[in-house]
Amino acid sequence: EYEALGIPMEPPGVRIERLIETVELVRAFFLGAELSFHGSHVTARNMCAVPASVQPEGPRIMVGGGSPRVLRAAGRLADIVSLNFDNSSGQIGSDGVRSGASDQTMRKIEWVREGAQDRFENLEIEIGAYFTSVTEQAQSSTEQVAQRLGVTSDELRDHPHVLIGSVAEIVEALEAQREIYGISYVTVGASVLEEFAPVVARLAGQ
């Protein structure tokens, strides 16, 4: 992405600082008043959104990541917080998958809570179901995914980013995620939208 845009890929700390400043600027911009913003990475002078957003506080903003600093910032600044793998290696492998396991997800939610403080209850928590298959052959499908990722099938069982099973089993897993983690916003890939539709229908209105 950075190469495509023709900009250098700065160290993680710099990228996080730029993200924080950008969200702060965007939040102020959509209020509609003229503003000037002078950050270490982002600058705006006499900038004004005309017309202002129809939403009093601007459109809802999602910020996501897998590290403590990003998730604390997301808790402080965002409306929707997306829980992600730790992608510091730059690729999705066994370490990344393990960084999204149940115990690690609980840690991430605590980081969000630390950043959000008294606004935590107003946040929406999102997670990407990167490995999704609506199937009656859950065990064999899970084993195939585990082999591809270099982990065991046991490690993928009850994994927050994995939804493999029948419609009823996936519905049960999503209800458990809401109860355990407070996750109410789940994203699946475009390639599984059709097969996932019965799950959405089953949960509609809940």
mmCIF file of C-alpha atoms in Angstrom:
data_model
loop_
_atom_site.group_PDB
_atom_site.id
_atom_site.type_symbol
_atom_site.label_atom_id
_atom_site.label_comp_id
_atom_site.label_asym_id
_atom_site.label_seq_id
_atom_site.Cartn_x
_atom_site.Cartn_y
_atom_site.Cartn_z
ATOM 1 C CA GLU A 1 0.000 0.000 0.000
ATOM 2 C CA TYR A 2 2.763 2.419 0.904
ATOM 3 C CA GLU A 3 4.689 1.539 -2.239
ATOM 4 C CA ALA A 4 1.574 2.068 -4.365
ATOM 5 C CA LEU A 5 1.092 5.521 -2.835
ATOM 6 C CA GLY A 6 4.751 6.397 -3.267
ATOM 7 C CA ILE A 7 5.348 7.203 0.397
ATOM 8 C CA PRO A 8 7.885 5.642 2.767
ATOM 9 C CA MET A 9 6.737 3.044 5.267
ATOM 10 C CA GLU A 10 7.761 4.645 8.545
ATOM 11 C CA PRO A 11 8.411 2.700 11.769
ATOM 12 C CA PRO A 12 5.278 1.497 13.607
ATOM 13 C CA GLY A 13 5.463 4.231 16.235
ATOM 14 C CA VAL A 14 5.395 6.969 13.605
ATOM 15 C CA ARG A 15 2.517 5.334 11.739
ATOM 16 C CA ILE A 16 0.494 5.089 14.939
ATOM 17 C CA GLU A 17 1.149 8.751 15.785
ATOM 18 C CA ARG A 18 0.005 9.736 12.290
ATOM 19 C CA LEU A 19 -3.123 7.593 12.656
ATOM 20 C CA ILE A 20 -4.025 9.241 15.961
ATOM 21 C CA GLU A 21 -3.546 12.751 14.566
ATOM 22 C CA THR A 22 -5.558 11.901 11.450
ATOM 23 C CA VAL A 23 -8.504 10.611 13.473
ATOM 24 C CA GLU A 24 -8.404 13.711 15.677
ATOM 25 C CA LEU A 25 -8.425 15.941 12.586
ATOM 26 C CA VAL A 26 -11.233 14.008 10.887
ATOM 27 C CA ARG A 27 -13.330 14.115 14.057
ATOM 28 C CA ALA A 28 -12.945 17.900 14.276
ATOM 29 C CA PHE A 29 -13.446 18.396 10.533
ATOM 30 C CA PHE A 30 -16.903 16.851 10.436
ATOM 31 C CA LEU A 31 -18.196 19.178 13.136
ATOM 32 C CA GLY A 32 -18.350 21.850 10.440
ATOM 33 C CA ALA A 33 -16.526 24.687 12.184
ATOM 34 C CA GLU A 34 -13.412 26.226 10.685
ATOM 35 C CA LEU A 35 -10.358 24.645 12.208
ATOM 36 C CA SER A 36 -6.601 24.675 12.201
ATOM 37 C CA PHE A 37 -4.658 21.611 13.270
ATOM 38 C CA HIS A 38 -0.935 21.484 13.887
ATOM 39 C CA GLY A 39 0.367 18.013 14.659
ATOM 40 C CA SER A 40 3.745 16.390 14.228
ATOM 41 C CA HIS A 41 2.535 14.574 11.108
ATOM 42 C CA VAL A 42 -0.759 16.191 10.058
ATOM 43 C CA THR A 43 -1.398 19.888 9.463
ATOM 44 C CA ALA A 44 -4.514 21.801 8.387
ATOM 45 C CA ARG A 45 -5.050 25.560 8.165
ATOM 46 C CA ASN A 46 -8.409 27.332 8.066
ATOM 47 C CA MET A 47 -10.137 24.123 7.034
ATOM 48 C CA CYS A 48 -13.927 23.812 7.077
ATOM 49 C CA ALA A 49 -16.377 21.047 6.171
ATOM 50 C CA VAL A 50 -19.249 22.621 4.270
ATOM 51 C CA PRO A 51 -21.865 21.415 4.708
ATOM 52 C CA ALA A 52 -21.226 19.810 8.080
ATOM 53 C CA SER A 53 -22.119 16.174 8.680
ATOM 54 C CA VAL A 54 -25.835 15.537 9.205
ATOM 55 C CA GLN A 55 -24.816 13.504 12.258
ATOM 56 C CA PRO A 56 -24.216 15.842 15.219
ATOM 57 C CA GLU A 57 -20.817 14.359 16.067
ATOM 58 C CA GLY A 58 -19.895 13.353 12.536
ATOM 59 C CA PRO A 59 -19.914 9.897 10.943
ATOM 60 C CA ARG A 60 -18.942 6.934 13.073
ATOM 61 C CA ILE A 61 -15.227 6.194 12.929
ATOM 62 C CA MET A 62 -13.687 2.726 13.082
ATOM 63 C CA VAL A 63 -10.100 2.223 14.240
ATOM 64 C CA GLY A 64 -8.567 -1.216 14.525
ATOM 65 C CA GLY A 65 -5.389 -3.083 15.244
ATOM 66 C CA GLY A 66 -3.794 -5.709 17.405
ATOM 67 C CA SER A 67 -1.215 -3.858 19.503
ATOM 68 C CA PRO A 68 -1.708 -2.237 22.921
ATOM 69 C CA ARG A 69 -0.956 1.284 21.716
ATOM 70 C CA VAL A 70 -3.326 1.167 18.739
ATOM 71 C CA LEU A 71 -6.168 -0.408 20.696
ATOM 72 C CA ARG A 72 -5.847 2.045 23.584
ATOM 73 C CA ALA A 73 -5.957 4.879 21.044
ATOM 74 C CA ALA A 74 -8.946 3.257 19.349
ATOM 75 C CA GLY A 75 -10.739 3.069 22.677
ATOM 76 C CA ARG A 76 -10.084 6.764 23.254
ATOM 77 C CA LEU A 77 -10.902 8.058 19.767
ATOM 78 C CA ALA A 78 -13.140 5.680 17.822
ATOM 79 C CA ASP A 79 -16.814 4.767 17.785
ATOM 80 C CA ILE A 80 -16.142 1.248 16.512
ATOM 81 C CA VAL A 81 -13.040 -0.702 17.547
ATOM 82 C CA SER A 82 -11.846 -3.507 15.286
ATOM 83 C CA LEU A 83 -9.856 -6.286 16.963
ATOM 84 C CA ASN A 84 -7.187 -7.627 14.655
ATOM 85 C CA PHE A 85 -4.232 -9.988 14.624
ATOM 86 C CA ASP A 86 -0.805 -8.766 15.610
ATOM 87 C CA ASN A 87 0.495 -8.239 12.077
ATOM 88 C CA SER A 88 3.976 -7.068 13.041
ATOM 89 C CA SER A 89 5.486 -9.876 10.944
ATOM 90 C CA GLY A 90 3.768 -8.489 7.854
ATOM 91 C CA GLN A 91 1.995 -11.733 6.985
ATOM 92 C CA ILE A 92 -0.715 -14.006 8.327
ATOM 93 C CA GLY A 93 0.978 -17.112 9.685
ATOM 94 C CA SER A 94 0.812 -19.266 12.768
ATOM 95 C CA ASP A 95 2.014 -16.478 15.089
ATOM 96 C CA GLY A 96 -0.565 -14.060 13.726
ATOM 97 C CA VAL A 97 -3.346 -16.604 14.094
ATOM 98 C CA ARG A 98 -2.341 -17.346 17.678
ATOM 99 C CA SER A 99 -2.335 -13.610 18.436
ATOM 100 C CA GLY A 100 -6.072 -13.627 17.717
ATOM 101 C CA ALA A 101 -6.942 -16.536 20.014
ATOM 102 C CA SER A 102 -9.480 -16.280 22.812
ATOM 103 C CA ASP A 103 -7.081 -15.312 25.607
ATOM 104 C CA GLN A 104 -5.362 -12.729 23.403
ATOM 105 C CA THR A 105 -8.720 -11.280 22.386
ATOM 106 C CA MET A 106 -9.585 -10.768 26.046
ATOM 107 C CA ARG A 107 -6.286 -8.902 26.502
ATOM 108 C CA LYS A 108 -7.082 -6.686 23.530
ATOM 109 C CA ILE A 109 -10.467 -5.802 24.960
ATOM 110 C CA GLU A 110 -8.770 -4.770 28.198
ATOM 111 C CA TRP A 111 -6.441 -2.483 26.225
ATOM 112 C CA VAL A 112 -9.495 -0.936 24.559
ATOM 113 C CA ARG A 113 -11.127 -0.500 27.958
ATOM 114 C CA GLU A 114 -8.009 1.214 29.330
ATOM 115 C CA GLY A 115 -8.083 3.729 26.489
ATOM 116 C CA ALA A 116 -11.836 4.245 26.520
ATOM 117 C CA GLN A 117 -12.326 4.520 30.280
ATOM 118 C CA ASP A 118 -15.877 5.746 30.935
ATOM 119 C CA ARG A 119 -16.840 5.710 27.236
ATOM 120 C CA PHE A 120 -16.219 1.962 26.858
ATOM 121 C CA GLU A 121 -19.893 0.977 27.143
ATOM 122 C CA ASN A 122 -20.700 3.220 24.161
ATOM 123 C CA LEU A 123 -18.201 1.522 21.854
ATOM 124 C CA GLU A 124 -19.059 -1.102 19.268
ATOM 125 C CA ILE A 125 -16.565 -3.974 19.054
ATOM 126 C CA GLU A 126 -15.882 -5.454 15.609
ATOM 127 C CA ILE A 127 -13.942 -8.513 14.563
ATOM 128 C CA GLY A 128 -13.066 -10.003 11.195
ATOM 129 C CA ALA A 129 -13.975 -13.659 10.674
ATOM 130 C CA TYR A 130 -11.065 -14.345 8.347
ATOM 131 C CA PHE A 131 -11.697 -18.070 8.154
ATOM 132 C CA THR A 132 -15.366 -18.728 7.457
ATOM 133 C CA SER A 133 -17.132 -21.757 6.045
ATOM 134 C CA VAL A 134 -20.785 -22.728 6.414
ATOM 135 C CA THR A 135 -20.577 -26.504 6.313
ATOM 136 C CA GLU A 136 -21.855 -29.683 7.916
ATOM 137 C CA GLN A 137 -18.266 -30.986 7.903
ATOM 138 C CA ALA A 138 -16.837 -28.641 10.515
ATOM 139 C CA GLN A 139 -14.111 -30.952 11.789
ATOM 140 C CA SER A 140 -12.551 -31.750 8.417
ATOM 141 C CA SER A 141 -12.849 -28.132 7.250
ATOM 142 C CA THR A 142 -11.173 -26.895 10.429
ATOM 143 C CA GLU A 143 -8.360 -29.415 10.029
ATOM 144 C CA GLN A 144 -7.732 -28.233 6.468
ATOM 145 C CA VAL A 145 -7.546 -24.590 7.548
ATOM 146 C CA ALA A 146 -5.298 -25.474 10.494
ATOM 147 C CA GLN A 147 -2.897 -27.375 8.266
ATOM 148 C CA ARG A 148 -2.701 -24.447 5.856
ATOM 149 C CA LEU A 149 -1.952 -22.009 8.682
ATOM 150 C CA GLY A 150 0.517 -24.188 10.552
ATOM 151 C CA VAL A 151 -1.558 -24.526 13.721
ATOM 152 C CA THR A 152 -3.595 -27.335 15.268
ATOM 153 C CA SER A 153 -7.329 -27.740 14.815
ATOM 154 C CA ASP A 154 -7.703 -27.393 18.591
ATOM 155 C CA GLU A 155 -6.193 -23.907 18.349
ATOM 156 C CA LEU A 156 -8.933 -22.898 15.912
ATOM 157 C CA ARG A 157 -11.749 -24.249 18.035
ATOM 158 C CA ASP A 158 -13.532 -21.294 19.707
ATOM 159 C CA HIS A 159 -11.128 -18.929 17.915
ATOM 160 C CA PRO A 160 -12.863 -15.531 17.594
ATOM 161 C CA HIS A 161 -11.681 -15.039 14.003
ATOM 162 C CA VAL A 162 -12.876 -18.484 12.850
ATOM 163 C CA LEU A 163 -16.470 -19.341 11.935
ATOM 164 C CA ILE A 164 -16.624 -22.886 10.598
ATOM 165 C CA GLY A 165 -19.689 -25.083 11.015
ATOM 166 C CA SER A 166 -23.359 -25.411 10.279
ATOM 167 C CA VAL A 167 -25.682 -22.419 10.369
ATOM 168 C CA ALA A 168 -26.785 -23.390 13.873
ATOM 169 C CA GLU A 169 -23.200 -23.852 15.072
ATOM 170 C CA ILE A 170 -22.087 -20.489 13.704
ATOM 171 C CA VAL A 171 -25.106 -18.740 15.206
ATOM 172 C CA GLU A 172 -24.216 -20.295 18.560
ATOM 173 C CA ALA A 173 -20.587 -19.166 18.181
ATOM 174 C CA LEU A 174 -21.625 -15.593 17.379
ATOM 175 C CA GLU A 175 -23.988 -15.465 20.333
ATOM 176 C CA ALA A 176 -21.155 -16.715 22.552
ATOM 177 C CA GLN A 177 -18.817 -14.020 21.189
ATOM 178 C CA ARG A 178 -21.330 -11.365 22.076
ATOM 179 C CA GLU A 179 -21.705 -12.750 25.586
ATOM 180 C CA ILE A 180 -17.998 -13.341 26.276
ATOM 181 C CA TYR A 181 -16.296 -10.464 24.448
ATOM 182 C CA GLY A 182 -19.077 -7.974 23.746
ATOM 183 C CA ILE A 183 -18.550 -8.366 19.989
ATOM 184 C CA SER A 184 -21.631 -7.271 18.065
ATOM 185 C CA TYR A 185 -20.132 -6.458 14.662
ATOM 186 C CA VAL A 186 -18.639 -9.286 12.598
ATOM 187 C CA THR A 187 -17.159 -8.934 9.120
ATOM 188 C CA VAL A 188 -16.892 -11.827 6.668
ATOM 189 C CA GLY A 189 -15.272 -11.903 3.255
ATOM 190 C CA ALA A 190 -17.132 -11.216 0.023
ATOM 191 C CA SER A 191 -16.474 -14.765 -1.184
ATOM 192 C CA VAL A 192 -18.692 -16.265 1.553
ATOM 193 C CA LEU A 193 -21.561 -13.765 1.530
ATOM 194 C CA GLU A 194 -24.019 -16.085 -0.201
ATOM 195 C CA GLU A 195 -23.371 -19.088 2.027
ATOM 196 C CA PHE A 196 -23.370 -16.853 5.118
ATOM 197 C CA ALA A 197 -26.784 -15.323 4.327
ATOM 198 C CA PRO A 198 -28.747 -17.953 6.331
ATOM 199 C CA VAL A 199 -26.679 -17.051 9.411
ATOM 200 C CA VAL A 200 -27.578 -13.383 8.997
ATOM 201 C CA ALA A 201 -31.223 -14.302 8.515
ATOM 202 C CA ARG A 202 -31.214 -16.415 11.676
ATOM 203 C CA LEU A 203 -29.759 -13.547 13.725
ATOM 204 C CA ALA A 204 -31.822 -10.745 12.185
ATOM 205 C CA GLY A 205 -33.365 -8.521 14.830
ATOM 206 C CA GLN A 206 -31.382 -9.996 17.717
#
